[in-house]
Amino acid sequence: MKLCQSLTTIAVGFFALTMLGCQGEADNGKARAVATQAPAEAAKPRAGPSVALVMKTLTNPYYIQMEQGARRASKEYGVDLVVKTGAQETSIEQQIQIVDELIQHKIAAIVIAPGDSKRLVAVLKKAQDKGIVIVGLDNRLDAATMQSQGMQAIPFVGVDNEKASFEAVKYAVDQISKPTAAAILEGIRSTENSRLRVQGAEQAFASSKLIKVVARESANWKIDEARDLTSRLLGEHPEIRLLFCANDMMALGAIKFLQDSGKTNVAVIGYDALEEAVAAIRQGRLLATVDQNAAEQGYVGVMLAFRGLKGDQVPPVTVLNTRLVTANNLK
C-alpha cells in the first residue's frame, strides 16, 4: 500500500516511559557524575585493569544497552569496569568533569561516547598525555579539533550513520506517490552522529522530486523537546506528512504530540531501535527505526581498551552493521 494512501491509518499512540532513578536528574548548574557500579561490586578488590565506560546519560535506554555489552566484555576479559554518565545528553560540562576525575584517579583506560565531538577533545587529550588508553564509541571526535590540540588518533567503534539513516528514510520515500512535505528533527548539532544522520536523511528525501523538506531543527536528542518542537513545526507547516527524527527518543516525543493532538496523518521515522520504538512500530505508530548494535558497541569498546592496555595493535575504526526495523521484518 502506498504511504500517502495509508498515512491516515497510522494510529498514533504512546507509551509511559518510566526509568526509575532517571527522573529529576537535572544539572541544576552543578556537575554530578552518576555511577552505576553496584555497591557490592565496587567493594571487591580489582582483579584486572581499571576501565571506565563514560556515556552521555542513562535516561536513554540506548545507553543502558551499551552498558550491558560493556559489562559482558568486562567479565570475559577480567576488566574492572566503572560506569559513569552525565545526567542528560546535553550535560557536556558534566561529562568533561567526569573524565577529569577519572584522570585524577589514575584510571587505566576510558571508553567514551562523547556528548560533543569538539568540547571533549581537550580533556581527553589531557588523559592521553597521562598514558590513559582512549577508545571512542558511537559519536566520533572531530578530527580537525583533535589535530589542532595535538591529540593522537584513537580507536573508534560505531556504525555508518549516514548510510543507515538514508536507508530508513528511503524506505518511506519509496512509498510516496504525490507531493509531500517533510521535516527533520536533529540531535545536538555539534555531534558527528547527528550531522551524519541528518545528511543521510536529506539525501534520501532529495532522491524524490515529490518530497520537499520544509523544516529542519534540533530537539537535542530529548523526548520533551521533540514533542514541543513537533507541535510548533506542525503549527507552522500543517502540510508536513513525513518526519525523520535522528534518534528514537525524539521520535517518541513526536508521536506523543501526535497522539495528544489527534493527528493520524504524519509518518514518523526514528533511529536506535529502542524497545519502546519497536513496540510503536508493531502498533502502527512509528514507520521505521534503525538498530545500531548499542550492546555490541559497548562490548567491542571495552575489548579494544583491554587489548590496547596489553600493547596489542587495534583497528583504528570498527564499523558495526545496522538493521532497518519495519513492520515487515517484525512479522
PDB file of N, CA and C in Angstrom, residues 175-256:
ATOM      1  N   GLN A 175       7.654   4.936  -0.910  1.00  0.00           N
ATOM      2  CA  GLN A 175       6.219   4.682  -0.866  1.00  0.00           C
ATOM      3  C   GLN A 175       5.388   5.920  -1.213  1.00  0.00           C
ATOM      4  N   ILE A 176       6.067   7.032  -1.484  1.00  0.00           N
ATOM      5  CA  ILE A 176       5.367   8.285  -1.769  1.00  0.00           C
ATOM      6  C   ILE A 176       4.943   8.348  -3.233  1.00  0.00           C
ATOM      7  N   SER A 177       3.696   8.737  -3.463  1.00  0.00           N
ATOM      8  CA  SER A 177       3.186   8.811  -4.840  1.00  0.00           C
ATOM      9  C   SER A 177       2.628  10.177  -5.200  1.00  0.00           C
ATOM     10  N   LYS A 178       2.694  11.143  -4.297  1.00  0.00           N
ATOM     11  CA  LYS A 178       2.234  12.503  -4.604  1.00  0.00           C
ATOM     12  C   LYS A 178       3.070  13.502  -3.809  1.00  0.00           C
ATOM     13  N   PRO A 179       3.065  14.783  -4.161  1.00  0.00           N
ATOM     14  CA  PRO A 179       3.874  15.778  -3.460  1.00  0.00           C
ATOM     15  C   PRO A 179       3.650  15.733  -1.949  1.00  0.00           C
ATOM     16  N   THR A 180       4.762  15.707  -1.207  1.00  0.00           N
ATOM     17  CA  THR A 180       4.701  15.529   0.242  1.00  0.00           C
ATOM     18  C   THR A 180       5.728  16.417   0.935  1.00  0.00           C
ATOM     19  N   ALA A 181       5.325  17.038   2.023  1.00  0.00           N
ATOM     20  CA  ALA A 181       6.225  17.872   2.815  1.00  0.00           C
ATOM     21  C   ALA A 181       6.836  17.037   3.938  1.00  0.00           C
ATOM     22  N   ALA A 182       8.118  17.275   4.201  1.00  0.00           N
ATOM     23  CA  ALA A 182       8.835  16.525   5.228  1.00  0.00           C
ATOM     24  C   ALA A 182       9.571  17.479   6.159  1.00  0.00           C
ATOM     25  N   ALA A 183       9.935  16.963   7.342  1.00  0.00           N
ATOM     26  CA  ALA A 183      10.715  17.744   8.311  1.00  0.00           C
ATOM     27  C   ALA A 183      11.713  16.820   8.987  1.00  0.00           C
ATOM     28  N   ILE A 184      12.759  17.420   9.558  1.00  0.00           N
ATOM     29  CA  ILE A 184      13.834  16.673  10.221  1.00  0.00           C
ATOM     30  C   ILE A 184      14.048  17.229  11.617  1.00  0.00           C
ATOM     31  N   LEU A 185      14.089  16.332  12.606  1.00  0.00           N
ATOM     32  CA  LEU A 185      14.471  16.702  13.970  1.00  0.00           C
ATOM     33  C   LEU A 185      15.896  16.230  14.199  1.00  0.00           C
ATOM     34  N   GLU A 186      16.814  17.165  14.389  1.00  0.00           N
ATOM     35  CA  GLU A 186      18.220  16.851  14.611  1.00  0.00           C
ATOM     36  C   GLU A 186      18.493  16.592  16.090  1.00  0.00           C
ATOM     37  N   GLY A 187      19.648  15.940  16.353  1.00  0.00           N
ATOM     38  CA  GLY A 187      20.150  15.852  17.708  1.00  0.00           C
ATOM     39  C   GLY A 187      20.981  17.085  18.007  1.00  0.00           C
ATOM     40  N   ILE A 188      21.924  16.975  18.942  1.00  0.00           N
ATOM     41  CA  ILE A 188      22.816  18.096  19.232  1.00  0.00           C
ATOM     42  C   ILE A 188      23.663  18.365  17.999  1.00  0.00           C
ATOM     43  N   ARG A 189      23.659  19.577  17.524  1.00  0.00           N
ATOM     44  CA  ARG A 189      24.258  19.882  16.228  1.00  0.00           C
ATOM     45  C   ARG A 189      25.780  19.768  16.218  1.00  0.00           C
ATOM     46  N   SER A 190      26.405  19.796  17.388  1.00  0.00           N
ATOM     47  CA  SER A 190      27.864  19.692  17.442  1.00  0.00           C
ATOM     48  C   SER A 190      28.332  18.243  17.557  1.00  0.00           C
ATOM     49  N   THR A 191      27.416  17.295  17.369  1.00  0.00           N
ATOM     50  CA  THR A 191      27.806  15.886  17.400  1.00  0.00           C
ATOM     51  C   THR A 191      27.879  15.337  15.985  1.00  0.00           C
ATOM     52  N   GLU A 192      28.905  14.542  15.746  1.00  0.00           N
ATOM     53  CA  GLU A 192      29.138  13.990  14.421  1.00  0.00           C
ATOM     54  C   GLU A 192      28.029  13.036  14.005  1.00  0.00           C
ATOM     55  N   ASN A 193      27.521  12.233  14.956  1.00  0.00           N
ATOM     56  CA  ASN A 193      26.497  11.255  14.563  1.00  0.00           C
ATOM     57  C   ASN A 193      25.191  11.925  14.148  1.00  0.00           C
ATOM     58  N   SER A 194      24.825  13.010  14.807  1.00  0.00           N
ATOM     59  CA  SER A 194      23.618  13.725  14.384  1.00  0.00           C
ATOM     60  C   SER A 194      23.810  14.312  12.990  1.00  0.00           C
ATOM     61  N   ARG A 195      24.962  14.915  12.754  1.00  0.00           N
ATOM     62  CA  ARG A 195      25.232  15.515  11.439  1.00  0.00           C
ATOM     63  C   ARG A 195      25.131  14.478  10.324  1.00  0.00           C
ATOM     64  N   LEU A 196      25.706  13.303  10.559  1.00  0.00           N
ATOM     65  CA  LEU A 196      25.696  12.267   9.532  1.00  0.00           C
ATOM     66  C   LEU A 196      24.300  11.697   9.313  1.00  0.00           C
ATOM     67  N   ARG A 197      23.534  11.539  10.378  1.00  0.00           N
ATOM     68  CA  ARG A 197      22.177  11.026  10.224  1.00  0.00           C
ATOM     69  C   ARG A 197      21.301  12.004   9.447  1.00  0.00           C
ATOM     70  N   VAL A 198      21.445  13.277   9.753  1.00  0.00           N
ATOM     71  CA  VAL A 198      20.687  14.296   9.023  1.00  0.00           C
ATOM     72  C   VAL A 198      21.119  14.315   7.559  1.00  0.00           C
ATOM     73  N   GLN A 199      22.417  14.199   7.322  1.00  0.00           N
ATOM     74  CA  GLN A 199      22.928  14.186   5.951  1.00  0.00           C
ATOM     75  C   GLN A 199      22.343  13.021   5.159  1.00  0.00           C
ATOM     76  N   GLY A 200      22.287  11.836   5.765  1.00  0.00           N
ATOM     77  CA  GLY A 200      21.703  10.681   5.091  1.00  0.00           C
ATOM     78  C   GLY A 200      20.223  10.876   4.814  1.00  0.00           C
ATOM     79  N   ALA A 201      19.506  11.462   5.788  1.00  0.00           N
ATOM     80  CA  ALA A 201      18.076  11.715   5.603  1.00  0.00           C
ATOM     81  C   ALA A 201      17.828  12.701   4.478  1.00  0.00           C
ATOM     82  N   GLU A 202      18.630  13.744   4.430  1.00  0.00           N
ATOM     83  CA  GLU A 202      18.465  14.749   3.374  1.00  0.00           C
ATOM     84  C   GLU A 202      18.717  14.147   1.996  1.00  0.00           C
ATOM     85  N   GLN A 203      19.698  13.269   1.903  1.00  0.00           N
ATOM     86  CA  GLN A 203      19.976  12.615   0.630  1.00  0.00           C
ATOM     87  C   GLN A 203      18.799  11.746   0.189  1.00  0.00           C
ATOM     88  N   ALA A 204      18.196  11.053   1.145  1.00  0.00           N
ATOM     89  CA  ALA A 204      17.051  10.200   0.810  1.00  0.00           C
ATOM     90  C   ALA A 204      15.854  11.033   0.384  1.00  0.00           C
ATOM     91  N   PHE A 205      15.580  12.122   1.101  1.00  0.00           N
ATOM     92  CA  PHE A 205      14.474  12.996   0.713  1.00  0.00           C
ATOM     93  C   PHE A 205      14.714  13.591  -0.674  1.00  0.00           C
ATOM     94  N   ALA A 206      15.982  13.959  -0.942  1.00  0.00           N
ATOM     95  CA  ALA A 206      16.319  14.573  -2.227  1.00  0.00           C
ATOM     96  C   ALA A 206      16.241  13.595  -3.391  1.00  0.00           C
ATOM     97  N   SER A 207      16.188  12.301  -3.091  1.00  0.00           N
ATOM     98  CA  SER A 207      16.123  11.298  -4.163  1.00  0.00           C
ATOM     99  C   SER A 207      14.765  11.277  -4.856  1.00  0.00           C
ATOM    100  N   SER A 208      13.782  11.958  -4.270  1.00  0.00           N
ATOM    101  CA  SER A 208      12.447  12.018  -4.878  1.00  0.00           C
ATOM    102  C   SER A 208      12.055  13.467  -5.138  1.00  0.00           C
ATOM    103  N   LYS A 209      11.606  13.748  -6.350  1.00  0.00           N
ATOM    104  CA  LYS A 209      11.155  15.094  -6.685  1.00  0.00           C
ATOM    105  C   LYS A 209       9.822  15.421  -6.025  1.00  0.00           C
ATOM    106  N   LEU A 210       9.191  14.406  -5.446  1.00  0.00           N
ATOM    107  CA  LEU A 210       7.906  14.622  -4.790  1.00  0.00           C
ATOM    108  C   LEU A 210       8.038  15.141  -3.361  1.00  0.00           C
ATOM    109  N   ILE A 211       9.252  15.036  -2.817  1.00  0.00           N
ATOM    110  CA  ILE A 211       9.471  15.407  -1.412  1.00  0.00           C
ATOM    111  C   ILE A 211      10.067  16.802  -1.308  1.00  0.00           C
ATOM    112  N   LYS A 212       9.527  17.602  -0.395  1.00  0.00           N
ATOM    113  CA  LYS A 212      10.101  18.911  -0.081  1.00  0.00           C
ATOM    114  C   LYS A 212      10.307  19.002   1.427  1.00  0.00           C
ATOM    115  N   VAL A 213      11.556  19.212   1.854  1.00  0.00           N
ATOM    116  CA  VAL A 213      11.851  19.383   3.288  1.00  0.00           C
ATOM    117  C   VAL A 213      11.565  20.836   3.647  1.00  0.00           C
ATOM    118  N   VAL A 214      10.585  21.047   4.507  1.00  0.00           N
ATOM    119  CA  VAL A 214      10.151  22.405   4.841  1.00  0.00           C
ATOM    120  C   VAL A 214      10.695  22.889   6.172  1.00  0.00           C
ATOM    121  N   ALA A 215      11.289  21.983   6.979  1.00  0.00           N
ATOM    122  CA  ALA A 215      11.829  22.392   8.279  1.00  0.00           C
ATOM    123  C   ALA A 215      12.901  21.408   8.729  1.00  0.00           C
ATOM    124  N   ARG A 216      13.915  21.946   9.407  1.00  0.00           N
ATOM    125  CA  ARG A 216      14.986  21.127   9.979  1.00  0.00           C
ATOM    126  C   ARG A 216      15.493  21.838  11.225  1.00  0.00           C
ATOM    127  N   GLU A 217      15.164  21.286  12.390  1.00  0.00           N
ATOM    128  CA  GLU A 217      15.541  21.934  13.650  1.00  0.00           C
ATOM    129  C   GLU A 217      15.995  20.889  14.660  1.00  0.00           C
ATOM    130  N   SER A 218      16.678  21.365  15.712  1.00  0.00           N
ATOM    131  CA  SER A 218      17.218  20.462  16.723  1.00  0.00           C
ATOM    132  C   SER A 218      16.300  20.338  17.928  1.00  0.00           C
ATOM    133  N   ALA A 219      16.137  19.096  18.388  1.00  0.00           N
ATOM    134  CA  ALA A 219      15.455  18.841  19.662  1.00  0.00           C
ATOM    135  C   ALA A 219      16.430  18.244  20.671  1.00  0.00           C
ATOM    136  N   ASN A 220      17.744  18.307  20.354  1.00  0.00           N
ATOM    137  CA  ASN A 220      18.801  17.946  21.305  1.00  0.00           C
ATOM    138  C   ASN A 220      18.674  16.539  21.882  1.00  0.00           C
ATOM    139  N   TRP A 221      18.188  15.605  21.065  1.00  0.00           N
ATOM    140  CA  TRP A 221      18.034  14.191  21.440  1.00  0.00           C
ATOM    141  C   TRP A 221      16.908  13.955  22.465  1.00  0.00           C
ATOM    142  N   LYS A 222      16.186  14.967  22.894  1.00  0.00           N
ATOM    143  CA  LYS A 222      15.291  14.859  24.055  1.00  0.00           C
ATOM    144  C   LYS A 222      13.834  14.641  23.670  1.00  0.00           C
ATOM    145  N   ILE A 223      13.174  13.829  24.448  1.00  0.00           N
ATOM    146  CA  ILE A 223      11.781  13.467  24.188  1.00  0.00           C
ATOM    147  C   ILE A 223      10.844  14.660  24.359  1.00  0.00           C
ATOM    148  N   ASP A 224      11.020  15.441  25.442  1.00  0.00           N
ATOM    149  CA  ASP A 224      10.128  16.569  25.693  1.00  0.00           C
ATOM    150  C   ASP A 224      10.348  17.694  24.677  1.00  0.00           C
ATOM    151  N   GLU A 225      11.616  17.964  24.361  1.00  0.00           N
ATOM    152  CA  GLU A 225      11.893  18.998  23.364  1.00  0.00           C
ATOM    153  C   GLU A 225      11.312  18.608  22.008  1.00  0.00           C
ATOM    154  N   ALA A 226      11.385  17.323  21.681  1.00  0.00           N
ATOM    155  CA  ALA A 226      10.854  16.861  20.395  1.00  0.00           C
ATOM    156  C   ALA A 226       9.334  16.997  20.348  1.00  0.00           C
ATOM    157  N   ARG A 227       8.679  16.697  21.448  1.00  0.00           N
ATOM    158  CA  ARG A 227       7.219  16.851  21.498  1.00  0.00           C
ATOM    159  C   ARG A 227       6.832  18.310  21.263  1.00  0.00           C
ATOM    160  N   ASP A 228       7.517  19.221  21.960  1.00  0.00           N
ATOM    161  CA  ASP A 228       7.194  20.641  21.824  1.00  0.00           C
ATOM    162  C   ASP A 228       7.570  21.174  20.440  1.00  0.00           C
ATOM    163  N   LEU A 229       8.716  20.716  19.916  1.00  0.00           N
ATOM    164  CA  LEU A 229       9.146  21.174  18.593  1.00  0.00           C
ATOM    165  C   LEU A 229       8.205  20.668  17.510  1.00  0.00           C
ATOM    166  N   THR A 230       7.755  19.428  17.629  1.00  0.00           N
ATOM    167  CA  THR A 230       6.803  18.886  16.653  1.00  0.00           C
ATOM    168  C   THR A 230       5.517  19.686  16.654  1.00  0.00           C
ATOM    169  N   SER A 231       5.069  20.065  17.847  1.00  0.00           N
ATOM    170  CA  SER A 231       3.863  20.894  17.966  1.00  0.00           C
ATOM    171  C   SER A 231       4.044  22.213  17.214  1.00  0.00           C
ATOM    172  N   ARG A 232       5.199  22.854  17.415  1.00  0.00           N
ATOM    173  CA  ARG A 232       5.439  24.134  16.750  1.00  0.00           C
ATOM    174  C   ARG A 232       5.576  23.991  15.240  1.00  0.00           C
ATOM    175  N   LEU A 233       6.331  22.974  14.804  1.00  0.00           N
ATOM    176  CA  LEU A 233       6.553  22.799  13.372  1.00  0.00           C
ATOM    177  C   LEU A 233       5.256  22.502  12.631  1.00  0.00           C
ATOM    178  N   LEU A 234       4.413  21.678  13.229  1.00  0.00           N
ATOM    179  CA  LEU A 234       3.153  21.361  12.557  1.00  0.00           C
ATOM    180  C   LEU A 234       2.183  22.535  12.600  1.00  0.00           C
ATOM    181  N   GLY A 235       2.367  23.404  13.601  1.00  0.00           N
ATOM    182  CA  GLY A 235       1.576  24.635  13.611  1.00  0.00           C
ATOM    183  C   GLY A 235       1.997  25.561  12.488  1.00  0.00           C
ATOM    184  N   GLU A 236       3.316  25.616  12.243  1.00  0.00           N
ATOM    185  CA  GLU A 236       3.850  26.473  11.181  1.00  0.00           C
ATOM    186  C   GLU A 236       3.713  25.834   9.804  1.00  0.00           C
ATOM    187  N   HIS A 237       3.780  24.501   9.752  1.00  0.00           N
ATOM    188  CA  HIS A 237       3.728  23.772   8.475  1.00  0.00           C
ATOM    189  C   HIS A 237       2.735  22.606   8.601  1.00  0.00           C
ATOM    190  N   PRO A 238       1.457  22.879   8.607  1.00  0.00           N
ATOM    191  CA  PRO A 238       0.463  21.808   8.775  1.00  0.00           C
ATOM    192  C   PRO A 238       0.474  20.789   7.648  1.00  0.00           C
ATOM    193  N   GLU A 239       1.191  21.098   6.560  1.00  0.00           N
ATOM    194  CA  GLU A 239       1.241  20.177   5.426  1.00  0.00           C
ATOM    195  C   GLU A 239       2.249  19.045   5.628  1.00  0.00           C
ATOM    196  N   ILE A 240       3.047  19.075   6.701  1.00  0.00           N
ATOM    197  CA  ILE A 240       4.064  18.038   6.938  1.00  0.00           C
ATOM    198  C   ILE A 240       3.396  16.667   7.074  1.00  0.00           C
ATOM    199  N   ARG A 241       3.920  15.680   6.321  1.00  0.00           N
ATOM    200  CA  ARG A 241       3.404  14.317   6.394  1.00  0.00           C
ATOM    201  C   ARG A 241       4.494  13.285   6.696  1.00  0.00           C
ATOM    202  N   LEU A 242       5.769  13.701   6.615  1.00  0.00           N
ATOM    203  CA  LEU A 242       6.888  12.814   6.938  1.00  0.00           C
ATOM    204  C   LEU A 242       7.804  13.514   7.929  1.00  0.00           C
ATOM    205  N   LEU A 243       8.214  12.790   8.970  1.00  0.00           N
ATOM    206  CA  LEU A 243       9.077  13.382   9.988  1.00  0.00           C
ATOM    207  C   LEU A 243      10.199  12.411  10.333  1.00  0.00           C
ATOM    208  N   PHE A 244      11.441  12.783  10.008  1.00  0.00           N
ATOM    209  CA  PHE A 244      12.594  11.980  10.402  1.00  0.00           C
ATOM    210  C   PHE A 244      13.182  12.541  11.684  1.00  0.00           C
ATOM    211  N   CYS A 245      13.356  11.664  12.675  1.00  0.00           N
ATOM    212  CA  CYS A 245      13.949  12.053  13.951  1.00  0.00           C
ATOM    213  C   CYS A 245      15.270  11.308  14.100  1.00  0.00           C
ATOM    214  N   ALA A 246      16.351  12.026  14.441  1.00  0.00           N
ATOM    215  CA  ALA A 246      17.684  11.441  14.449  1.00  0.00           C
ATOM    216  C   ALA A 246      17.939  10.497  15.614  1.00  0.00           C
ATOM    217  N   ASN A 247      16.996  10.358  16.542  1.00  0.00           N
ATOM    218  CA  ASN A 247      17.033   9.240  17.499  1.00  0.00           C
ATOM    219  C   ASN A 247      15.607   8.889  17.914  1.00  0.00           C
ATOM    220  N   ASP A 248      15.458   7.746  18.559  1.00  0.00           N
ATOM    221  CA  ASP A 248      14.122   7.267  18.922  1.00  0.00           C
ATOM    222  C   ASP A 248      13.483   8.094  20.027  1.00  0.00           C
ATOM    223  N   MET A 249      14.291   8.660  20.931  1.00  0.00           N
ATOM    224  CA  MET A 249      13.705   9.474  21.988  1.00  0.00           C
ATOM    225  C   MET A 249      12.945  10.648  21.376  1.00  0.00           C
ATOM    226  N   MET A 250      13.528  11.292  20.388  1.00  0.00           N
ATOM    227  CA  MET A 250      12.832  12.395  19.716  1.00  0.00           C
ATOM    228  C   MET A 250      11.629  11.878  18.932  1.00  0.00           C
ATOM    229  N   ALA A 251      11.765  10.707  18.318  1.00  0.00           N
ATOM    230  CA  ALA A 251      10.638  10.130  17.582  1.00  0.00           C
ATOM    231  C   ALA A 251       9.469   9.847  18.522  1.00  0.00           C
ATOM    232  N   LEU A 252       9.785   9.332  19.711  1.00  0.00           N
ATOM    233  CA  LEU A 252       8.729   9.032  20.673  1.00  0.00           C
ATOM    234  C   LEU A 252       8.086  10.315  21.202  1.00  0.00           C
ATOM    235  N   GLY A 253       8.875  11.363  21.340  1.00  0.00           N
ATOM    236  CA  GLY A 253       8.303  12.653  21.714  1.00  0.00           C
ATOM    237  C   GLY A 253       7.374  13.184  20.634  1.00  0.00           C
ATOM    238  N   ALA A 254       7.772  12.992  19.384  1.00  0.00           N
ATOM    239  CA  ALA A 254       6.939  13.445  18.260  1.00  0.00           C
ATOM    240  C   ALA A 254       5.603  12.717  18.233  1.00  0.00           C
ATOM    241  N   ILE A 255       5.648  11.384  18.402  1.00  0.00           N
ATOM    242  CA  ILE A 255       4.372  10.657  18.339  1.00  0.00           C
ATOM    243  C   ILE A 255       3.527  10.888  19.593  1.00  0.00           C
ATOM    244  N   LYS A 256       4.161  11.322  20.678  1.00  0.00           N
ATOM    245  CA  LYS A 256       3.391  11.718  21.856  1.00  0.00           C
ATOM    246  C   LYS A 256       2.536  12.932  21.518  1.00  0.00           C
TER     247      LYS A 256
END
